[in-house]
mmCIF file of C-alpha atoms in Angstrom:
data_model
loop_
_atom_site.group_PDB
_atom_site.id
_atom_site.type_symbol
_atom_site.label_atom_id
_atom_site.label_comp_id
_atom_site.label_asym_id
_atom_site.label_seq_id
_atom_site.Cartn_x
_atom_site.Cartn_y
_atom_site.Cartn_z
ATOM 1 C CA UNK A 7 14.659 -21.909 129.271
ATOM 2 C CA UNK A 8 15.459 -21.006 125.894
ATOM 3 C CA UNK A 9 17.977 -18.004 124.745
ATOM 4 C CA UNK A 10 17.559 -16.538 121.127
ATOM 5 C CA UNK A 11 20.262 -17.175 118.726
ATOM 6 C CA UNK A 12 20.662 -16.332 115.204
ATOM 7 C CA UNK A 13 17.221 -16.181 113.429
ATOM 8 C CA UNK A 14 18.492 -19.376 111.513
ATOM 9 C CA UNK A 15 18.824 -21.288 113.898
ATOM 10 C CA UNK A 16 16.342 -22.480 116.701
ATOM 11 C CA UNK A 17 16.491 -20.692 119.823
ATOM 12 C CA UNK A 18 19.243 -22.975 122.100
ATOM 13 C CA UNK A 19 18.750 -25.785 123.974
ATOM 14 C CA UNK A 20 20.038 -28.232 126.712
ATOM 15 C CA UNK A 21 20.983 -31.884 126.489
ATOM 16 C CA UNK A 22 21.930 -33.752 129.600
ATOM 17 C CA UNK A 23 24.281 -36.202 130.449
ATOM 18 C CA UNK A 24 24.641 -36.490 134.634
ATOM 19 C CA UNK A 25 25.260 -33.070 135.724
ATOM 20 C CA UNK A 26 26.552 -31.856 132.382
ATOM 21 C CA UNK A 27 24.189 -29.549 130.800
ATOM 22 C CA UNK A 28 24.863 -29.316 126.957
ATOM 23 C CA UNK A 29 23.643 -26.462 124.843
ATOM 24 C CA UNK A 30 22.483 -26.644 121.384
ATOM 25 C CA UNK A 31 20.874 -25.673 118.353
ATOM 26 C CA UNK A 32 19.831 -26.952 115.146
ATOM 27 C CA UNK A 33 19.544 -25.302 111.608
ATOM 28 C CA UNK A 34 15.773 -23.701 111.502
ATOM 29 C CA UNK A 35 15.871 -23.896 107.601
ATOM 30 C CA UNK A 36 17.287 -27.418 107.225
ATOM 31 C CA UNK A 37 13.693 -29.077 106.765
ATOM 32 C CA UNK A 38 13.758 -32.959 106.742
ATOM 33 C CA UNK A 39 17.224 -33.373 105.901
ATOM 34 C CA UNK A 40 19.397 -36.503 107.139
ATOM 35 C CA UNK A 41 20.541 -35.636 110.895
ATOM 36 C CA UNK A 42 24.111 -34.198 111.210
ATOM 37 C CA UNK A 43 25.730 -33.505 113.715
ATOM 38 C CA UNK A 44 28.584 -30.688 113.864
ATOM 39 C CA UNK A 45 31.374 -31.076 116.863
ATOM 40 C CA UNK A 46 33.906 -28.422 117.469
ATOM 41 C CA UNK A 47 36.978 -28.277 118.331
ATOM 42 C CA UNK A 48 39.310 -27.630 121.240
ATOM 43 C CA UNK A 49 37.522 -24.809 123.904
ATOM 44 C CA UNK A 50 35.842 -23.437 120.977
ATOM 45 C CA UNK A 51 31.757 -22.219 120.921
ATOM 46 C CA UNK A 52 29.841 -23.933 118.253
ATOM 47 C CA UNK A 53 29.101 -20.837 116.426
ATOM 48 C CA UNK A 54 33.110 -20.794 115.088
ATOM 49 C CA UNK A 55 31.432 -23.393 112.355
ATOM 50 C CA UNK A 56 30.562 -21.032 109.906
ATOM 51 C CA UNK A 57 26.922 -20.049 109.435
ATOM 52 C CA UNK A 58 27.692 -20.075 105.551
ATOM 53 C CA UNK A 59 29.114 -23.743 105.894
ATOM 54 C CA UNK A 60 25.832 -24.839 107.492
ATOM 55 C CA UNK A 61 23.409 -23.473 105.018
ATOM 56 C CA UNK A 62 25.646 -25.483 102.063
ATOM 57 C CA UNK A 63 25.396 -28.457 103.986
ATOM 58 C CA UNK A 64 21.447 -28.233 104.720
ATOM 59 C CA UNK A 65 21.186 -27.746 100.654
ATOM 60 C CA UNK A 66 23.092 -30.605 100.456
ATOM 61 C CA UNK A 67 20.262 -32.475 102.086
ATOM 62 C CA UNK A 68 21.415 -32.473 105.718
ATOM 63 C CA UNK A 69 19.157 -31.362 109.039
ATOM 64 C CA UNK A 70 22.222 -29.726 110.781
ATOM 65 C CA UNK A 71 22.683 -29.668 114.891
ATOM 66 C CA UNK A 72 25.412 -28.616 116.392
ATOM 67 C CA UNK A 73 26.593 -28.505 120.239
ATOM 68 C CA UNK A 74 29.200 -26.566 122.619
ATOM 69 C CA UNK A 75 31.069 -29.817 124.269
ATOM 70 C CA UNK A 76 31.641 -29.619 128.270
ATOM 71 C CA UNK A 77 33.997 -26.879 129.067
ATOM 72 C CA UNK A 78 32.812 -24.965 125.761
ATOM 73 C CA UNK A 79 29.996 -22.279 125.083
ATOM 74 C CA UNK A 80 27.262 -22.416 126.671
ATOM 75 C CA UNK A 81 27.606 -25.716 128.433
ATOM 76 C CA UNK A 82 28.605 -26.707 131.854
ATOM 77 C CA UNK A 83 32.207 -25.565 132.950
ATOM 78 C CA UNK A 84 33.702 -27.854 135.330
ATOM 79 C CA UNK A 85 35.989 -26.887 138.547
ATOM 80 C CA UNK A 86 39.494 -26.544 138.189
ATOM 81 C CA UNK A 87 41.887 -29.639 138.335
ATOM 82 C CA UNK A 88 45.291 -29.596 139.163
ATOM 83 C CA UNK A 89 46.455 -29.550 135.482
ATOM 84 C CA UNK A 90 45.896 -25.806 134.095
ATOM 85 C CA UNK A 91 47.848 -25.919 131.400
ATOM 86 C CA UNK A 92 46.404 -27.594 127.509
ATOM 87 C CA UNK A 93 50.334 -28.790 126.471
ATOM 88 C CA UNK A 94 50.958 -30.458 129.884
ATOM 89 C CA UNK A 95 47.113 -32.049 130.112
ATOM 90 C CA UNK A 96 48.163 -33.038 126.001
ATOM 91 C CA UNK A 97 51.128 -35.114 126.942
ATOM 92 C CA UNK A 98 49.777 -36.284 130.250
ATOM 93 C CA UNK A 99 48.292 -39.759 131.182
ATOM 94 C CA UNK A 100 45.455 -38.928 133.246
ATOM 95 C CA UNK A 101 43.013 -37.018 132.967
ATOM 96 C CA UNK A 102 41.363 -35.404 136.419
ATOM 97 C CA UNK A 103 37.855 -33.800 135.653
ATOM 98 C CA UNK A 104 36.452 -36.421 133.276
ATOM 99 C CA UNK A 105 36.962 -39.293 130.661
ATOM 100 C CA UNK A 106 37.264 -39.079 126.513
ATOM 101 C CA UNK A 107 33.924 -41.483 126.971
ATOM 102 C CA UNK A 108 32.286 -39.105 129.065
ATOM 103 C CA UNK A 109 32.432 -36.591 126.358
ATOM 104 C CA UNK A 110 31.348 -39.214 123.698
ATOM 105 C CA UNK A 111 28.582 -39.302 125.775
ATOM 106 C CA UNK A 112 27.703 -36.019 125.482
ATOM 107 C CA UNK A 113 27.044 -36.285 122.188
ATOM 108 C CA UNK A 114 24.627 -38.917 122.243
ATOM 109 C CA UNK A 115 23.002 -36.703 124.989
ATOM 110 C CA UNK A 116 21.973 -34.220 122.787
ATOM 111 C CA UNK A 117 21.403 -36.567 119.415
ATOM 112 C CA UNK A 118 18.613 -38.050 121.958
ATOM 113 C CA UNK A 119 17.206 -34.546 122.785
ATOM 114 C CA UNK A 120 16.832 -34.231 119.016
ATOM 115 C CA UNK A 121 14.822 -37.217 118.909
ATOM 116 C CA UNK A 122 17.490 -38.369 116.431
ATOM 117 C CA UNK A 123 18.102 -42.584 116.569
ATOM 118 C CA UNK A 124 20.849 -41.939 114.787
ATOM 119 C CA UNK A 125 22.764 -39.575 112.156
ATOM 120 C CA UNK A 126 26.056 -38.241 110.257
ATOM 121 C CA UNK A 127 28.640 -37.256 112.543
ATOM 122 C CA UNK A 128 31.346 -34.039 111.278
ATOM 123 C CA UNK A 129 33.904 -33.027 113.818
ATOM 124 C CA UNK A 130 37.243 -30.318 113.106
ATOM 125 C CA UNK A 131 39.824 -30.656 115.385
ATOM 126 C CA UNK A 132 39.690 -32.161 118.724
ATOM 127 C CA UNK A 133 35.965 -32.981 117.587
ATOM 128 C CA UNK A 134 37.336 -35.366 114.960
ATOM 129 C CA UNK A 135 38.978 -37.378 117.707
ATOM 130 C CA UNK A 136 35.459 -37.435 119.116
ATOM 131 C CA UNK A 137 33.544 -38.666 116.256
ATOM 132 C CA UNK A 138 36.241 -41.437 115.676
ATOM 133 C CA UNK A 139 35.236 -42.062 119.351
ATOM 134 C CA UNK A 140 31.633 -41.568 119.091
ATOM 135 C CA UNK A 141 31.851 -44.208 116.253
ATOM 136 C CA UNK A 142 33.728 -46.443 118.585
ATOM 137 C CA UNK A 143 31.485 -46.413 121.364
ATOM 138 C CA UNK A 144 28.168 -45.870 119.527
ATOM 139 C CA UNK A 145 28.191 -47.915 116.374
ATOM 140 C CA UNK A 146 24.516 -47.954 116.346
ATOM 141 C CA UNK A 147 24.361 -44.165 116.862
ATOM 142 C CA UNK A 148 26.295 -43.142 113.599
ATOM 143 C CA UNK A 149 25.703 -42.924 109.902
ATOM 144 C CA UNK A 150 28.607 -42.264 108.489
ATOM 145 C CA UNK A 151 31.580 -39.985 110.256
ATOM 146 C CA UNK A 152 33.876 -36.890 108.956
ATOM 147 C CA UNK A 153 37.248 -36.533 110.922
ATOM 148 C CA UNK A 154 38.925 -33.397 109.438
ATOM 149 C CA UNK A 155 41.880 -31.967 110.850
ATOM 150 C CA UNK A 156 42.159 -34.208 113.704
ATOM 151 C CA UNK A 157 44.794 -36.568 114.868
ATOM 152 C CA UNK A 158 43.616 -40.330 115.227
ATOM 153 C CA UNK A 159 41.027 -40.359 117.959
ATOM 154 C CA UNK A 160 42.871 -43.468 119.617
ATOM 155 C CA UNK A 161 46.140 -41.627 119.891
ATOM 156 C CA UNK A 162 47.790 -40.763 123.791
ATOM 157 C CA UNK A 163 49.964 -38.747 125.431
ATOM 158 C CA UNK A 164 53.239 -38.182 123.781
ATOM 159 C CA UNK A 165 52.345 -40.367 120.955
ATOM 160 C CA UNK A 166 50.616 -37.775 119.923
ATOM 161 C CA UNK A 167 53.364 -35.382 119.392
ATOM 162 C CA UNK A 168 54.000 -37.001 116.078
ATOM 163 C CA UNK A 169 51.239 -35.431 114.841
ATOM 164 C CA UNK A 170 51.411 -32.111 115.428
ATOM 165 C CA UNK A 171 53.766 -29.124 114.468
ATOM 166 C CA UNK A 172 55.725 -27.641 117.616
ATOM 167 C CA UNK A 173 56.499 -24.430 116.314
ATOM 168 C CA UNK A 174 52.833 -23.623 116.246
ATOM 169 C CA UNK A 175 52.289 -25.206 119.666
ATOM 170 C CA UNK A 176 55.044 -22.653 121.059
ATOM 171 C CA UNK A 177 53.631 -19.373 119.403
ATOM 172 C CA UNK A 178 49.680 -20.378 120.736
ATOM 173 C CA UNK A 179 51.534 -21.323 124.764
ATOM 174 C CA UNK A 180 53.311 -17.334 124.386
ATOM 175 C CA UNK A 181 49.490 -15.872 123.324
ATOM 176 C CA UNK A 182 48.544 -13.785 126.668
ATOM 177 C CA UNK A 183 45.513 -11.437 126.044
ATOM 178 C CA UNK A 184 43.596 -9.849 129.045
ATOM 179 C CA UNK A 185 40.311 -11.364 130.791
ATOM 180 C CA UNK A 186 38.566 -8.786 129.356
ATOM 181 C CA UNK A 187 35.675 -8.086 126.254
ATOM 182 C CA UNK A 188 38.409 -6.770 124.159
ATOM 183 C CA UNK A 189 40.978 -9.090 124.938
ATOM 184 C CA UNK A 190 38.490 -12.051 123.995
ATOM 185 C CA UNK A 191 38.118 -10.320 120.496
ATOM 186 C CA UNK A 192 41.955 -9.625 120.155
ATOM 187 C CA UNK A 193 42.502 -13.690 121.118
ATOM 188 C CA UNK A 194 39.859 -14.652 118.411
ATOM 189 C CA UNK A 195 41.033 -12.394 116.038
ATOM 190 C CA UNK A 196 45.072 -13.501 116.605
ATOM 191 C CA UNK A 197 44.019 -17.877 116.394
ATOM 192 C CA UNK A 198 42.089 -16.761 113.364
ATOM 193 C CA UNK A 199 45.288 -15.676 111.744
ATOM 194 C CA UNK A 200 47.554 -18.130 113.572
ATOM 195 C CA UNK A 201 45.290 -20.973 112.315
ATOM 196 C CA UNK A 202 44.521 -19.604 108.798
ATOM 197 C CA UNK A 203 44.647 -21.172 105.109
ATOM 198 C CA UNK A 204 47.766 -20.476 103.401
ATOM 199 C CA UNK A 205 46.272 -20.843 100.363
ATOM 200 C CA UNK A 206 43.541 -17.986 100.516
ATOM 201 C CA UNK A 207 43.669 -14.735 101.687
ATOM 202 C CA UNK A 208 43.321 -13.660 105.453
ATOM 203 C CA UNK A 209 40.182 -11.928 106.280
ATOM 204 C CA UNK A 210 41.317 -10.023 109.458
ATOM 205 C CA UNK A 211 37.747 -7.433 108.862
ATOM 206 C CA UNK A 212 36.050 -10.781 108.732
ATOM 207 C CA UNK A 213 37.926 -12.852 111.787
ATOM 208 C CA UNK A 214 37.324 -10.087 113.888
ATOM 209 C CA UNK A 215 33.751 -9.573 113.460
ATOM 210 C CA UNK A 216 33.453 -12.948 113.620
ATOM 211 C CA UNK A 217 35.181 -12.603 117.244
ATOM 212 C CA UNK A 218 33.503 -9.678 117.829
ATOM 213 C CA UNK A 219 29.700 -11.331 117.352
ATOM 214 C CA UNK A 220 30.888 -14.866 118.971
ATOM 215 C CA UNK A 221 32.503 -13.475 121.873
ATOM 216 C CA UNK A 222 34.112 -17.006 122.764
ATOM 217 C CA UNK A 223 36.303 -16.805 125.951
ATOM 218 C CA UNK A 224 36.556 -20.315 125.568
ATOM 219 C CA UNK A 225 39.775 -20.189 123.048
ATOM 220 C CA UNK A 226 42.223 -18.503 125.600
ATOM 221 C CA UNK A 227 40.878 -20.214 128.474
ATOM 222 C CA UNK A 228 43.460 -22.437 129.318
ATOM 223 C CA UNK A 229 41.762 -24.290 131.863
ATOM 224 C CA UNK A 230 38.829 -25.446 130.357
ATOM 225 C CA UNK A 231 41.142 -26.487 127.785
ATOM 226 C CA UNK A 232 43.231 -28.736 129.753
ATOM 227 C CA UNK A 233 40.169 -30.740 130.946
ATOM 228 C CA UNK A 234 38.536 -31.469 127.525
ATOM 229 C CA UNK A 235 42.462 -31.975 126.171
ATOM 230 C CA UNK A 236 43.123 -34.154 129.084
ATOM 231 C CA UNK A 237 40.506 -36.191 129.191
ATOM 232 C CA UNK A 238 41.709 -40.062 128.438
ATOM 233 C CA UNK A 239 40.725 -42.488 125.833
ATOM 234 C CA UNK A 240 40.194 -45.860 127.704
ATOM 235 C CA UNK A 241 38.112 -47.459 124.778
ATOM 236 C CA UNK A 242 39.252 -49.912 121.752
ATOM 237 C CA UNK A 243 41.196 -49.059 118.409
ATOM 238 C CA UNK A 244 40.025 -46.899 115.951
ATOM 239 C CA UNK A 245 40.677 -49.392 113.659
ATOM 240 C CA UNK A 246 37.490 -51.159 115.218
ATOM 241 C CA UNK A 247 35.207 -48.096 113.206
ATOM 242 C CA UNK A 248 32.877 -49.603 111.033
ATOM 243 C CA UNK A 249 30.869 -46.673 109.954
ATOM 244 C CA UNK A 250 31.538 -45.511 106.450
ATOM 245 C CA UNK A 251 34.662 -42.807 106.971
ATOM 246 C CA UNK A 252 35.543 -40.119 105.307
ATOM 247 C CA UNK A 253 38.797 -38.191 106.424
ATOM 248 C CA UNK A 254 39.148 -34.373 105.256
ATOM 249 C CA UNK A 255 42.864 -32.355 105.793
ATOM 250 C CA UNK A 256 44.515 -29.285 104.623
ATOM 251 C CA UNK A 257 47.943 -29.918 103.278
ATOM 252 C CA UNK A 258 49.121 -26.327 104.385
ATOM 253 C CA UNK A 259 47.172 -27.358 108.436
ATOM 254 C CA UNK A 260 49.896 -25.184 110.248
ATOM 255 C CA UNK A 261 48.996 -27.447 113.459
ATOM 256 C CA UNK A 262 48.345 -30.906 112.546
ATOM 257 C CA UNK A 263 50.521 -32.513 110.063
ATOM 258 C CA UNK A 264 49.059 -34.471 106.961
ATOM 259 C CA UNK A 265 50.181 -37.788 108.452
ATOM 260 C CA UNK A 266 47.720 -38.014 111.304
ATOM 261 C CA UNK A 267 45.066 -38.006 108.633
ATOM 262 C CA UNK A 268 47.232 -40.542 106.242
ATOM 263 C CA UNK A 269 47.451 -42.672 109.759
ATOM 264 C CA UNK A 270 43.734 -42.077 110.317
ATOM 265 C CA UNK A 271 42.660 -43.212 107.264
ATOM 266 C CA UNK A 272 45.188 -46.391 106.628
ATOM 267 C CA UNK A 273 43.929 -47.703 110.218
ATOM 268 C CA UNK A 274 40.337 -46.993 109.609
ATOM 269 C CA UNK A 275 38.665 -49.928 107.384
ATOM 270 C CA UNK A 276 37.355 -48.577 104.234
ATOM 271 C CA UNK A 277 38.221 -44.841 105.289
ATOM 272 C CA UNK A 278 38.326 -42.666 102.141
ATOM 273 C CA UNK A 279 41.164 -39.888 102.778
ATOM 274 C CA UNK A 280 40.524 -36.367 100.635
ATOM 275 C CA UNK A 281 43.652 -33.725 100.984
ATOM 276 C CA UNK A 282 42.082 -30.095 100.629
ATOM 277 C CA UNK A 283 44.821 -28.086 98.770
ATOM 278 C CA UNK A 284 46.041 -24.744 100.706
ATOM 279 C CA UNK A 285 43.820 -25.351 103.444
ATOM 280 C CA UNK A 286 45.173 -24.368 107.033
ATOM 281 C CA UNK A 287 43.570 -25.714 110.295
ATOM 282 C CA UNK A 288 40.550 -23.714 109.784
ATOM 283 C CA UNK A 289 37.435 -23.573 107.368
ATOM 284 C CA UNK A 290 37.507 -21.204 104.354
ATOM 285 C CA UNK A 291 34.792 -20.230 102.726
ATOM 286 C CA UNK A 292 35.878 -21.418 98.848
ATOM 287 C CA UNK A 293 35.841 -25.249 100.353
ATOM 288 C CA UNK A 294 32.655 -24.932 101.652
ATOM 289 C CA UNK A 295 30.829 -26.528 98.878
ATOM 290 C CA UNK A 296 33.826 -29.395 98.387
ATOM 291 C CA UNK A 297 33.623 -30.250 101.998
ATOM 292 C CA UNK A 298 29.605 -30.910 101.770
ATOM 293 C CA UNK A 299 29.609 -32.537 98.373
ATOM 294 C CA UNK A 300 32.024 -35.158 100.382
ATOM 295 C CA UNK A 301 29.853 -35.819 103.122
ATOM 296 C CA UNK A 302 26.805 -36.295 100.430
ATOM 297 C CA UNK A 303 28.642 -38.517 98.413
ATOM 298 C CA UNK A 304 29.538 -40.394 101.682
ATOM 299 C CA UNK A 305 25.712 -40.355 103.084
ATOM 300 C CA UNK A 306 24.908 -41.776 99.847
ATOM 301 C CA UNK A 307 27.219 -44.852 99.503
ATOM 302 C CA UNK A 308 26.365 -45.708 103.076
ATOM 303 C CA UNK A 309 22.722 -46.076 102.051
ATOM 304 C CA UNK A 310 23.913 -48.471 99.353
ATOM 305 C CA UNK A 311 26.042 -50.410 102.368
ATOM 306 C CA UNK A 312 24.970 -53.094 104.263
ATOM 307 C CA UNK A 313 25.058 -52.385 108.165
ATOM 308 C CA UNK A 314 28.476 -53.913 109.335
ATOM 309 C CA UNK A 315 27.854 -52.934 113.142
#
């Protein structure tokens, strides 16, 4: 079955891994580009990747995919678990639904749905953990990886408060908008601002169309959250990456601080570490073109690299 999406992008698909049904789409106008693959972030729908930010990365020579994890989107929600809250499944030590491997997995699902053997791997947020991850578990899979805005994709429970900023963790745990059309918009519209670059203006016309056309009830669903935050890393180091690395973070990220990307980067071998001045945890349009000129200039000294998997 097939569901029409943007007339830029194919109509969506499903990958499957188990009973996990993962939807995705890929760039219609990206040609023969290299394979990349775009993961999102924490209960967020794959469309919060900006279209704009796609269409500078396919004329940067890239055939651009991009998938709603498990508990995201379009793809398969699982049943409650007894942890319903994100901060408490955060800081916990177990995860009940499913594993950090499982959703590596996922992502292999759909790269093989795509026919791709492998490709370049870009993940914000909680979907930088999961490329560090996918890199861990699938050296053969990936190309080269992009962690921005993420915290180290080996880090657990409360060792992973270091990383990020607790005022901001206390304003998003007060955010209470209703189960309801209006309420999803008001909940995009209020992370959009909560989340935003310091540096550049805030578009609230823009974040709430955005909101408006997305219609994501994935970013104030708190229990979907817990399970994909929950779910536990039982793999090696991410020091044991050998993909070429490139680490992207916004000094002004109002939720995770610059050192889990200094941290990231040290423990990585080889990992090149770019700071994006005024950026928030978010992706603003004047960086688009500095974010995809990184990830070319990566792609390209990886074809000059010997394979070290």
């Amino acid at each position: 079955m097939s569901v029409s999406s943007s007339p830029a992008w194919t109509p969506v698909r499903w990958a499957e891994n188990g009973k996990v049904r993962l939807a995705y789409d890929q760039l219609a106008t990206a040609g023969d580009g290299e394979p990349l693959l775009l993961v999102v972030g924490l209960g967020a729908a794959r469309q919060w990747i900006p279209d704009g930010l796609c269409h500078v990365l396919a004329e940067h020579g890239f055939a651009v995919a991009r998938y709603d994890q498990r508990d995201g989107g379009q793809s398969t929600h699982l049943p409650p678990t007894s942890t319903r809250n994100p901060f408490a499944a955060l800081f916990g030590k177990r995860g009940d639904a499913y594993t950090a491997e499982d959703m590596t997995d996922d992502a292999i699902a759909v790269m093989d749905d795509l026919g791709w053997e492998s490709a370049h791997l870009f993940g914000m947020s909680l979907g930088g953990a999961i490329v560090q991850r996918i890199a861990i578990r699938h050296p053969e899979r990936v190309r080269t990886l992009t962690s921005m805005s993420a915290v180290p994709g080996d880090a657990k429970g409360l060792a992973t408060l270091r990383y990020l900023r607790p005022m901001t963790l206390a304003k998003l745990s007060r955010m209470r908008f209703p189960a309801t059309p209006q309420g999803t918009v008001e909940a995009g519209v209020a992370l959009a601002r909560l989340i935003a670059s310091p540096g550049y203006p805030f578009d609230e016309q823009a974040a709430r169309a955005t909101a408006e056309r997305i219609a994501d009830t994935g970013i104030h669903d708190a229990e979907a959250q817990s399970r994909q935050i929950g779910a536990q890393w039982h793999g090696p180091a991410i020091s044991t990456i050998t993909a070429p690395t490139l680490v992207l973070h916004g000094d002004g990220d109002p939720l995770i601080k610059m050192n889990a990307a200094r941290a990231t980067a040290a423990r990585i071998p080889g990992a090149r570490l770019v700071t994006l001045p005024g950026v928030g945890h978010d992706l603003p349009r004047p960086v688009w073109h500095e974010i995809a000129t990184q990830i070319r200039q990566l792609a390209d000294t990886a074809h000059q690299q010997p394979l070290r998997h």
